[in-house]
PDB file of C-alpha atoms and ligand atoms in Angstrom:
ATOM      1  CA  UNK T   1      17.698 -19.672  34.584  1.00 97.00           C
ATOM      2  CA  UNK T   2      20.002 -18.285  37.331  1.00 98.00           C
ATOM      3  CA  UNK T   3      20.667 -21.750  38.818  1.00 98.00           C
ATOM      4  CA  UNK T   4      21.164 -23.283  35.350  1.00 98.00           C
ATOM      5  CA  UNK T   5      23.600 -20.542  34.337  1.00 97.00           C
ATOM      6  CA  UNK T   6      25.427 -20.996  37.679  1.00 97.00           C
ATOM      7  CA  UNK T   7      25.784 -24.728  36.989  1.00 98.00           C
ATOM      8  CA  UNK T   8      27.049 -23.923  33.503  1.00 97.00           C
ATOM      9  CA  UNK T   9      29.763 -21.610  34.789  1.00 96.00           C
ATOM     10  CA  UNK T  10      30.694 -23.929  37.687  1.00 98.00           C
ATOM     11  CA  UNK T  11      31.261 -26.908  35.366  1.00 98.00           C
ATOM     12  CA  UNK T  12      32.372 -24.945  32.301  1.00 98.00           C
ATOM     13  CA  UNK T  13      29.350 -26.001  30.247  1.00 97.00           C
ATOM     14  CA  UNK T  14      27.652 -24.013  27.492  1.00 96.00           C
ATOM     15  CA  UNK T  15      24.024 -23.222  28.143  1.00 98.00           C
ATOM     16  CA  UNK T  16      21.908 -23.393  24.978  1.00 98.00           C
ATOM     17  CA  UNK T  17      18.347 -22.151  25.361  1.00 98.00           C
ATOM     18  CA  UNK T  18      15.464 -23.831  23.586  1.00 98.00           C
ATOM     19  CA  UNK T  19      13.353 -20.693  23.083  1.00 98.00           C
ATOM     20  CA  UNK T  20      11.248 -22.280  20.350  1.00 98.00           C
ATOM     21  CA  UNK T  21       7.979 -21.605  22.166  1.00 97.00           C
ATOM     22  CA  UNK T  22       9.123 -18.498  24.002  1.00 98.00           C
ATOM     23  CA  UNK T  23       9.219 -15.486  21.653  1.00 98.00           C
ATOM     24  CA  UNK T  24       8.921 -12.500  23.985  1.00 98.00           C
ATOM     25  CA  UNK T  25       8.818 -14.501  27.237  1.00 98.00           C
ATOM     26  CA  UNK T  26      10.700 -13.003  30.180  1.00 98.00           C
ATOM     27  CA  UNK T  27      12.539 -14.260  33.243  1.00 98.00           C
ATOM     28  CA  UNK T  28      13.383 -12.195  36.336  1.00 98.00           C
ATOM     29  CA  UNK T  29      17.013 -12.788  37.211  1.00 98.00           C
ATOM     30  CA  UNK T  30      17.373 -12.279  40.967  1.00 97.00           C
ATOM     31  CA  UNK T  31      21.138 -12.267  40.502  1.00 95.00           C
ATOM     32  CA  UNK T  32      21.057  -9.385  38.032  1.00 96.00           C
ATOM     33  CA  UNK T  33      17.950  -7.808  39.457  1.00 98.00           C
ATOM     34  CA  UNK T  34      16.299  -7.360  36.056  1.00 98.00           C
ATOM     35  CA  UNK T  35      13.935  -8.999  33.615  1.00 98.00           C
ATOM     36  CA  UNK T  36      15.646 -10.873  30.797  1.00 98.00           C
ATOM     37  CA  UNK T  37      14.195 -12.063  27.524  1.00 98.00           C
ATOM     38  CA  UNK T  38      14.154 -15.727  26.555  1.00 98.00           C
ATOM     39  CA  UNK T  39      16.881 -16.246  23.991  1.00 98.00           C
ATOM     40  CA  UNK T  40      19.274 -13.715  25.557  1.00 98.00           C
ATOM     41  CA  UNK T  41      20.602 -15.588  28.565  1.00 98.00           C
ATOM     42  CA  UNK T  42      22.540 -18.627  27.353  1.00 97.00           C
ATOM     43  CA  UNK T  43      25.568 -18.747  25.120  1.00 97.00           C
ATOM     44  CA  UNK T  44      23.101 -19.256  22.274  1.00 98.00           C
ATOM     45  CA  UNK T  45      19.394 -19.901  21.787  1.00 98.00           C
ATOM     46  CA  UNK T  46      17.203 -21.514  19.161  1.00 98.00           C
ATOM     47  CA  UNK T  47      13.908 -19.990  18.019  1.00 98.00           C
ATOM     48  CA  UNK T  48      11.426 -21.833  15.860  1.00 98.00           C
ATOM     49  CA  UNK T  49       9.275 -19.881  13.406  1.00 98.00           C
ATOM     50  CA  UNK T  50       7.194 -22.926  12.508  1.00 98.00           C
ATOM     51  CA  UNK T  51       3.794 -21.603  11.343  1.00 97.00           C
ATOM     52  CA  UNK T  52       1.964 -22.395  14.596  1.00 96.00           C
ATOM     53  CA  UNK T  53       4.487 -20.624  16.827  1.00 98.00           C
ATOM     54  CA  UNK T  54       3.857 -17.206  18.480  1.00 98.00           C
ATOM     55  CA  UNK T  55       5.967 -15.764  15.666  1.00 98.00           C
ATOM     56  CA  UNK T  56       5.351 -18.107  12.771  1.00 98.00           C
ATOM     57  CA  UNK T  57       6.460 -18.058   9.141  1.00 98.00           C
ATOM     58  CA  UNK T  58       4.476 -19.401   6.209  1.00 97.00           C
ATOM     59  CA  UNK T  59       6.680 -22.492   6.090  1.00 95.00           C
ATOM     60  CA  UNK T  60       9.789 -23.776   7.784  1.00 96.00           C
ATOM     61  CA  UNK T  61      11.979 -21.166   9.485  1.00 97.00           C
ATOM     62  CA  UNK T  62      14.033 -20.616  12.597  1.00 97.00           C
ATOM     63  CA  UNK T  63      16.889 -18.591  14.038  1.00 97.00           C
ATOM     64  CA  UNK T  64      19.795 -18.825  16.420  1.00 98.00           C
ATOM     65  CA  UNK T  65      20.580 -15.872  18.679  1.00 98.00           C
ATOM     66  CA  UNK T  66      23.938 -15.313  20.353  1.00 98.00           C
ATOM     67  CA  UNK T  67      26.211 -12.492  21.512  1.00 97.00           C
ATOM     68  CA  UNK T  68      29.266 -14.582  20.707  1.00 97.00           C
ATOM     69  CA  UNK T  69      30.690 -13.469  17.361  1.00 97.00           C
ATOM     70  CA  UNK T  70      32.733 -16.633  16.798  1.00 97.00           C
ATOM     71  CA  UNK T  71      29.702 -18.810  17.448  1.00 96.00           C
ATOM     72  CA  UNK T  72      27.552 -16.624  15.180  1.00 97.00           C
ATOM     73  CA  UNK T  73      30.072 -17.107  12.378  1.00 97.00           C
ATOM     74  CA  UNK T  74      30.153 -20.876  12.932  1.00 97.00           C
ATOM     75  CA  UNK T  75      26.359 -21.182  12.982  1.00 97.00           C
ATOM     76  CA  UNK T  76      26.225 -19.021   9.848  1.00 97.00           C
ATOM     77  CA  UNK T  77      28.601 -21.436   8.140  1.00 98.00           C
ATOM     78  CA  UNK T  78      26.720 -24.551   9.257  1.00 97.00           C
ATOM     79  CA  UNK T  79      23.485 -23.271   7.728  1.00 97.00           C
ATOM     80  CA  UNK T  80      25.214 -22.557   4.423  1.00 97.00           C
ATOM     81  CA  UNK T  81      26.895 -25.886   3.575  1.00 98.00           C
ATOM     82  CA  UNK T  82      29.788 -25.009   5.857  1.00 98.00           C
ATOM     83  CA  UNK T  83      30.959 -22.162   3.619  1.00 98.00           C
ATOM     84  CA  UNK T  84      33.194 -19.512   5.165  1.00 96.00           C
ATOM     85  CA  UNK T  85      32.983 -17.604   1.886  1.00 96.00           C
ATOM     86  CA  UNK T  86      31.584 -18.543  -1.522  1.00 95.00           C
ATOM     87  CA  UNK T  87      33.004 -21.950  -2.658  1.00 97.00           C
ATOM     88  CA  UNK T  88      35.187 -22.321   0.457  1.00 97.00           C
ATOM     89  CA  UNK T  89      33.831 -25.004   2.791  1.00 98.00           C
ATOM     90  CA  UNK T  90      35.515 -24.640   6.169  1.00 96.00           C
ATOM     91  CA  UNK T  91      33.356 -27.269   7.908  1.00 96.00           C
ATOM     92  CA  UNK T  92      30.715 -29.821   6.964  1.00 97.00           C
ATOM     93  CA  UNK T  93      27.357 -28.081   6.977  1.00 97.00           C
ATOM     94  CA  UNK T  94      23.878 -28.362   5.488  1.00 96.00           C
ATOM     95  CA  UNK T  95      21.268 -26.131   3.933  1.00 96.00           C
ATOM     96  CA  UNK T  96      19.468 -24.328   6.755  1.00 95.00           C
ATOM     97  CA  UNK T  97      19.164 -20.954   5.048  1.00 96.00           C
ATOM     98  CA  UNK T  98      16.088 -18.871   5.771  1.00 96.00           C
ATOM     99  CA  UNK T  99      14.134 -18.081   2.579  1.00 94.00           C
ATOM    100  CA  UNK T 100      13.974 -14.353   1.890  1.00 96.00           C
ATOM    101  CA  UNK T 101      10.206 -14.634   1.497  1.00 97.00           C
ATOM    102  CA  UNK T 102       9.892 -16.194   4.972  1.00 98.00           C
ATOM    103  CA  UNK T 103      12.124 -13.468   6.414  1.00 97.00           C
ATOM    104  CA  UNK T 104       9.874 -10.845   4.802  1.00 98.00           C
ATOM    105  CA  UNK T 105       6.748 -12.408   6.308  1.00 98.00           C
ATOM    106  CA  UNK T 106       8.393 -12.672   9.735  1.00 98.00           C
ATOM    107  CA  UNK T 107       9.534  -9.055   9.588  1.00 98.00           C
ATOM    108  CA  UNK T 108       5.950  -7.900   9.145  1.00 98.00           C
ATOM    109  CA  UNK T 109       4.567 -10.302  11.744  1.00 98.00           C
ATOM    110  CA  UNK T 110       7.249  -9.297  14.285  1.00 98.00           C
ATOM    111  CA  UNK T 111       5.545  -5.893  14.568  1.00 98.00           C
ATOM    112  CA  UNK T 112       2.453  -7.654  15.954  1.00 98.00           C
ATOM    113  CA  UNK T 113       4.175 -10.085  18.309  1.00 98.00           C
ATOM    114  CA  UNK T 114       3.808  -8.003  21.497  1.00 98.00           C
ATOM    115  CA  UNK T 115       0.106  -7.466  20.865  1.00 98.00           C
ATOM    116  CA  UNK T 116      -0.480 -11.141  20.022  1.00 98.00           C
ATOM    117  CA  UNK T 117       1.420 -12.232  23.138  1.00 98.00           C
ATOM    118  CA  UNK T 118      -0.774  -9.899  25.227  1.00 98.00           C
ATOM    119  CA  UNK T 119      -3.864 -11.511  23.733  1.00 98.00           C
ATOM    120  CA  UNK T 120      -2.523 -14.963  24.601  1.00 98.00           C
ATOM    121  CA  UNK T 121      -1.788 -13.810  28.175  1.00 98.00           C
ATOM    122  CA  UNK T 122      -5.316 -12.454  28.521  1.00 98.00           C
ATOM    123  CA  UNK T 123      -6.773 -15.724  27.216  1.00 98.00           C
ATOM    124  CA  UNK T 124      -4.601 -17.711  29.659  1.00 98.00           C
ATOM    125  CA  UNK T 125      -5.839 -15.558  32.557  1.00 98.00           C
ATOM    126  CA  UNK T 126      -9.420 -16.106  31.424  1.00 98.00           C
ATOM    127  CA  UNK T 127      -8.892 -19.889  31.313  1.00 98.00           C
ATOM    128  CA  UNK T 128      -7.335 -19.728  34.817  1.00 98.00           C
ATOM    129  CA  UNK T 129     -10.432 -17.945  36.123  1.00 98.00           C
ATOM    130  CA  UNK T 130     -12.863 -20.270  34.370  1.00 98.00           C
ATOM    131  CA  UNK T 131     -11.050 -23.358  35.675  1.00 97.00           C
ATOM    132  CA  UNK T 132     -10.747 -22.040  39.258  1.00 96.00           C
ATOM    133  CA  UNK T 133     -13.882 -23.894  40.491  1.00 94.00           C
ATOM    134  CA  UNK T 134     -12.429 -27.176  39.123  1.00 92.00           C
ATOM    135  CA  UNK T 135      -9.107 -26.882  40.953  1.00 89.00           C
ATOM    136  CA  UNK T 136      -9.484 -30.400  42.411  1.00 84.00           C
ATOM    137  CA  UNK T 137      -9.747 -32.170  39.054  1.00 87.00           C
ATOM    138  CA  UNK T 138      -7.860 -30.017  36.525  1.00 93.00           C
ATOM    139  CA  UNK T 139      -4.383 -28.560  37.068  1.00 95.00           C
ATOM    140  CA  UNK T 140      -3.756 -25.351  35.122  1.00 97.00           C
ATOM    141  CA  UNK T 141      -0.348 -23.846  34.264  1.00 97.00           C
ATOM    142  CA  UNK T 142       1.539 -22.429  37.248  1.00 96.00           C
ATOM    143  CA  UNK T 143       2.979 -18.966  36.695  1.00 96.00           C
ATOM    144  CA  UNK T 144       5.751 -18.136  39.166  1.00 97.00           C
ATOM    145  CA  UNK T 145       6.377 -14.468  40.026  1.00 97.00           C
ATOM    146  CA  UNK T 146       9.753 -14.603  38.230  1.00 98.00           C
ATOM    147  CA  UNK T 147       8.220 -15.436  34.834  1.00 98.00           C
ATOM    148  CA  UNK T 148       6.226 -13.665  32.152  1.00 98.00           C
ATOM    149  CA  UNK T 149       5.208 -16.510  29.864  1.00 98.00           C
ATOM    150  CA  UNK T 150       3.767 -15.986  26.380  1.00 98.00           C
ATOM    151  CA  UNK T 151       1.460 -19.004  26.364  1.00 98.00           C
ATOM    152  CA  UNK T 152       2.381 -20.606  23.095  1.00 98.00           C
ATOM    153  CA  UNK T 153       0.248 -23.372  24.593  1.00 98.00           C
ATOM    154  CA  UNK T 154      -2.250 -23.528  27.436  1.00 98.00           C
ATOM    155  CA  UNK T 155      -1.645 -26.942  28.930  1.00 98.00           C
ATOM    156  CA  UNK T 156      -3.758 -28.611  31.605  1.00 98.00           C
ATOM    157  CA  UNK T 157      -2.894 -31.776  33.554  1.00 96.00           C
ATOM    158  CA  UNK T 158      -5.383 -34.520  34.223  1.00 94.00           C
ATOM    159  CA  UNK T 159      -4.973 -38.229  34.914  1.00 93.00           C
ATOM    160  CA  UNK T 160      -7.946 -38.826  32.557  1.00 94.00           C
ATOM    161  CA  UNK T 161      -6.260 -37.091  29.644  1.00 96.00           C
ATOM    162  CA  UNK T 162      -7.091 -39.576  26.872  1.00 97.00           C
ATOM    163  CA  UNK T 163     -10.778 -39.842  27.842  1.00 97.00           C
ATOM    164  CA  UNK T 164     -11.030 -36.070  28.155  1.00 97.00           C
ATOM    165  CA  UNK T 165      -9.405 -35.549  24.770  1.00 98.00           C
ATOM    166  CA  UNK T 166     -11.902 -37.961  23.198  1.00 98.00           C
ATOM    167  CA  UNK T 167     -14.791 -36.131  24.885  1.00 97.00           C
ATOM    168  CA  UNK T 168     -13.556 -32.761  23.596  1.00 98.00           C
ATOM    169  CA  UNK T 169     -13.001 -34.115  20.083  1.00 98.00           C
ATOM    170  CA  UNK T 170     -16.598 -35.385  20.045  1.00 98.00           C
ATOM    171  CA  UNK T 171     -17.723 -31.915  21.152  1.00 97.00           C
ATOM    172  CA  UNK T 172     -15.874 -30.440  18.147  1.00 98.00           C
ATOM    173  CA  UNK T 173     -13.043 -28.971  20.228  1.00 98.00           C
ATOM    174  CA  UNK T 174      -9.517 -29.437  18.904  1.00 98.00           C
ATOM    175  CA  UNK T 175      -6.759 -30.237  21.401  1.00 98.00           C
ATOM    176  CA  UNK T 176      -3.122 -31.358  21.203  1.00 98.00           C
ATOM    177  CA  UNK T 177      -0.554 -33.278  23.230  1.00 98.00           C
ATOM    178  CA  UNK T 178       2.824 -31.574  23.596  1.00 96.00           C
ATOM    179  CA  UNK T 179       4.333 -34.131  23.785  1.00 96.00           C
ATOM    180  CA  UNK T 180       3.151 -37.743  24.268  1.00 97.00           C
ATOM    181  CA  UNK T 181       6.560 -39.495  24.310  1.00 98.00           C
ATOM    182  CA  UNK T 182       9.382 -38.194  26.513  1.00 98.00           C
ATOM    183  CA  UNK T 183      12.843 -37.913  24.989  1.00 97.00           C
ATOM    184  CA  UNK T 184      14.331 -40.806  26.995  1.00 98.00           C
ATOM    185  CA  UNK T 185      11.708 -43.196  25.555  1.00 98.00           C
ATOM    186  CA  UNK T 186      12.194 -42.164  21.930  1.00 98.00           C
ATOM    187  CA  UNK T 187      13.645 -44.863  19.646  1.00 98.00           C
ATOM    188  CA  UNK T 188      16.311 -42.375  18.562  1.00 98.00           C
ATOM    189  CA  UNK T 189      17.853 -42.534  22.052  1.00 97.00           C
ATOM    190  CA  UNK T 190      17.262 -46.233  22.753  1.00 97.00           C
ATOM    191  CA  UNK T 191      20.995 -46.940  22.877  1.00 97.00           C
ATOM    192  CA  UNK T 192      21.257 -44.799  26.029  1.00 98.00           C
ATOM    193  CA  UNK T 193      19.362 -47.557  27.823  1.00 98.00           C
ATOM    194  CA  UNK T 194      16.761 -45.486  29.683  1.00 98.00           C
ATOM    195  CA  UNK T 195      13.467 -47.207  30.410  1.00 97.00           C
ATOM    196  CA  UNK T 196       9.991 -46.339  31.622  1.00 97.00           C
ATOM    197  CA  UNK T 197      10.209 -45.368  35.287  1.00 98.00           C
ATOM    198  CA  UNK T 198      13.608 -43.650  34.998  1.00 98.00           C
ATOM    199  CA  UNK T 199      12.170 -40.131  34.649  1.00 98.00           C
ATOM    200  CA  UNK T 200       8.760 -40.296  36.374  1.00 98.00           C
ATOM    201  CA  UNK T 201       8.044 -36.553  36.225  1.00 97.00           C
ATOM    202  CA  UNK T 202       8.519 -36.439  32.432  1.00 97.00           C
ATOM    203  CA  UNK T 203       6.515 -39.628  32.035  1.00 98.00           C
ATOM    204  CA  UNK T 204       3.595 -38.325  34.129  1.00 97.00           C
ATOM    205  CA  UNK T 205       3.642 -35.107  32.118  1.00 97.00           C
ATOM    206  CA  UNK T 206       3.611 -37.041  28.827  1.00 98.00           C
ATOM    207  CA  UNK T 207       0.627 -39.095  30.048  1.00 97.00           C
ATOM    208  CA  UNK T 208      -1.382 -36.251  31.565  1.00 97.00           C
ATOM    209  CA  UNK T 209      -0.826 -33.100  29.512  1.00 97.00           C
ATOM    210  CA  UNK T 210      -3.493 -31.716  27.234  1.00 98.00           C
ATOM    211  CA  UNK T 211      -3.158 -28.502  25.226  1.00 98.00           C
ATOM    212  CA  UNK T 212      -6.401 -26.550  24.900  1.00 98.00           C
ATOM    213  CA  UNK T 213      -7.216 -24.106  22.088  1.00 98.00           C
ATOM    214  CA  UNK T 214      -4.890 -21.090  22.396  1.00 98.00           C
ATOM    215  CA  UNK T 215      -4.203 -18.441  19.775  1.00 98.00           C
ATOM    216  CA  UNK T 216      -4.438 -14.645  19.515  1.00 97.00           C
ATOM    217  CA  UNK T 217      -8.052 -13.707  18.934  1.00 95.00           C
ATOM    218  CA  UNK T 218      -9.473 -16.676  20.826  1.00 98.00           C
ATOM    219  CA  UNK T 219     -12.951 -15.512  21.821  1.00 98.00           C
ATOM    220  CA  UNK T 220     -14.060 -15.612  25.464  1.00 98.00           C
ATOM    221  CA  UNK T 221     -17.306 -17.381  24.527  1.00 98.00           C
ATOM    222  CA  UNK T 222     -15.255 -20.131  22.854  1.00 98.00           C
ATOM    223  CA  UNK T 223     -13.127 -20.456  25.990  1.00 98.00           C
ATOM    224  CA  UNK T 224     -16.301 -20.773  28.054  1.00 98.00           C
ATOM    225  CA  UNK T 225     -17.484 -23.537  25.730  1.00 98.00           C
ATOM    226  CA  UNK T 226     -14.159 -25.386  26.140  1.00 98.00           C
ATOM    227  CA  UNK T 227     -14.293 -25.140  29.934  1.00 98.00           C
ATOM    228  CA  UNK T 228     -17.959 -26.171  30.019  1.00 98.00           C
ATOM    229  CA  UNK T 229     -17.103 -29.257  27.970  1.00 98.00           C
ATOM    230  CA  UNK T 230     -14.283 -30.114  30.409  1.00 98.00           C
ATOM    231  CA  UNK T 231     -16.673 -29.585  33.364  1.00 96.00           C
ATOM    232  CA  UNK T 232     -19.284 -31.785  31.697  1.00 96.00           C
ATOM    233  CA  UNK T 233     -16.692 -34.540  31.301  1.00 96.00           C
ATOM    234  CA  UNK T 234     -15.664 -34.181  34.975  1.00 91.00           C
ATOM    235  CA  UNK T 235     -19.242 -34.387  36.216  1.00 89.00           C
ATOM    236  CA  UNK T 236     -20.114 -37.431  34.031  1.00 85.00           C
ATOM    237  CA  UNK T 237     -16.931 -39.111  35.243  1.00 82.00           C
ATOM    238  CA  UNK T 238     -17.612 -38.436  38.911  1.00 80.00           C
ATOM    239  CA  UNK T 239     -21.207 -39.750  38.681  1.00 76.00           C
ATOM    240  CA  UNK T 240     -20.470 -42.579  36.218  1.00 65.00           C
TER     241      UNK T 240
HETATM  242  C1  PLP Q 301      10.285 -26.538  22.540  1.00 64.87           C
HETATM  243  C2  PLP Q 301      10.584 -26.831  21.092  1.00 64.87           C
HETATM  244  N1  PLP Q 301      11.856 -27.002  20.702  1.00 64.87           N
HETATM  245  C3  PLP Q 301      12.170 -27.251  19.403  1.00 64.87           C
HETATM  246  C4  PLP Q 301      11.184 -27.348  18.432  1.00 64.87           C
HETATM  247  C5  PLP Q 301      11.587 -27.618  17.006  1.00 64.87           C
HETATM  248  O1  PLP Q 301      11.263 -26.547  16.176  1.00 64.87           O
HETATM  249  P1  PLP Q 301      11.399 -26.705  14.570  1.00 64.87           P
HETATM  250  O2  PLP Q 301      10.512 -27.845  14.188  1.00 64.87           O
HETATM  251  O3  PLP Q 301      10.959 -25.411  13.965  1.00 64.87           O
HETATM  252  O4  PLP Q 301      12.841 -27.001  14.313  1.00 64.87           O
HETATM  253  C6  PLP Q 301       9.860 -27.184  18.796  1.00 64.87           C
HETATM  254  C7  PLP Q 301       8.795 -27.309  17.787  1.00 64.87           C
HETATM  255  O5  PLP Q 301       7.673 -27.584  18.039  1.00 64.87           O
HETATM  256  C8  PLP Q 301       9.550 -26.908  20.160  1.00 64.87           C
HETATM  257  O6  PLP Q 301       8.289 -26.707  20.540  1.00 64.87           O
END
């Protein structure tokens, strides 16, 4: 984040963090010589509380964090039909209010977030160890020394992603792809004129990523079964 924040201040740009998968994740700022939490570094940040997230509601929910009081007021208005006070619409807004019942659920679940994140980190470490002998065929997440991720997902890279996903599905193992179509190839942004080949790193990621089972409470024997199924696929592929 240091280089991104530097760019922001050099060109007078606002930095908005997408912290939707990063509740509790930390970044070591060399500039400030301290660990900083995701969602606290930019001018504002967005958190998703979609049910599957590390901190998930029982329905749709999310939050914006910021230290900027003016921005907080504006975001508060946007989520409430643009009202600055009851019946006074200062700007055009929409209904993005968090249900009280969702807030109540999140408040209880927040107490468990640190523990759940620890469980995810332990599971990620276990996957790393189990995949170590397959380093040539499966790329596991890279964890730089300046990051403490919270493993919303455990994502491997393989050029045989679609075949591997099919193999795992047949073995009764659920997987996901986050995400299969990069932003520049989405119909919503077609008018920008980007085409396949313009962002090769994003495109390779979209073609090769596979998210393996990851949630607090994932059992080590289930992780072993997942990795064995991946190894089985790799050995059939190399002999077939
Ligand atoms: C990185 C990232 N950003 C934004 C979103 C959008 O979150 P929501 O659907 O809660 O608005 C998601 C949801 O999956 C996400 O993973």
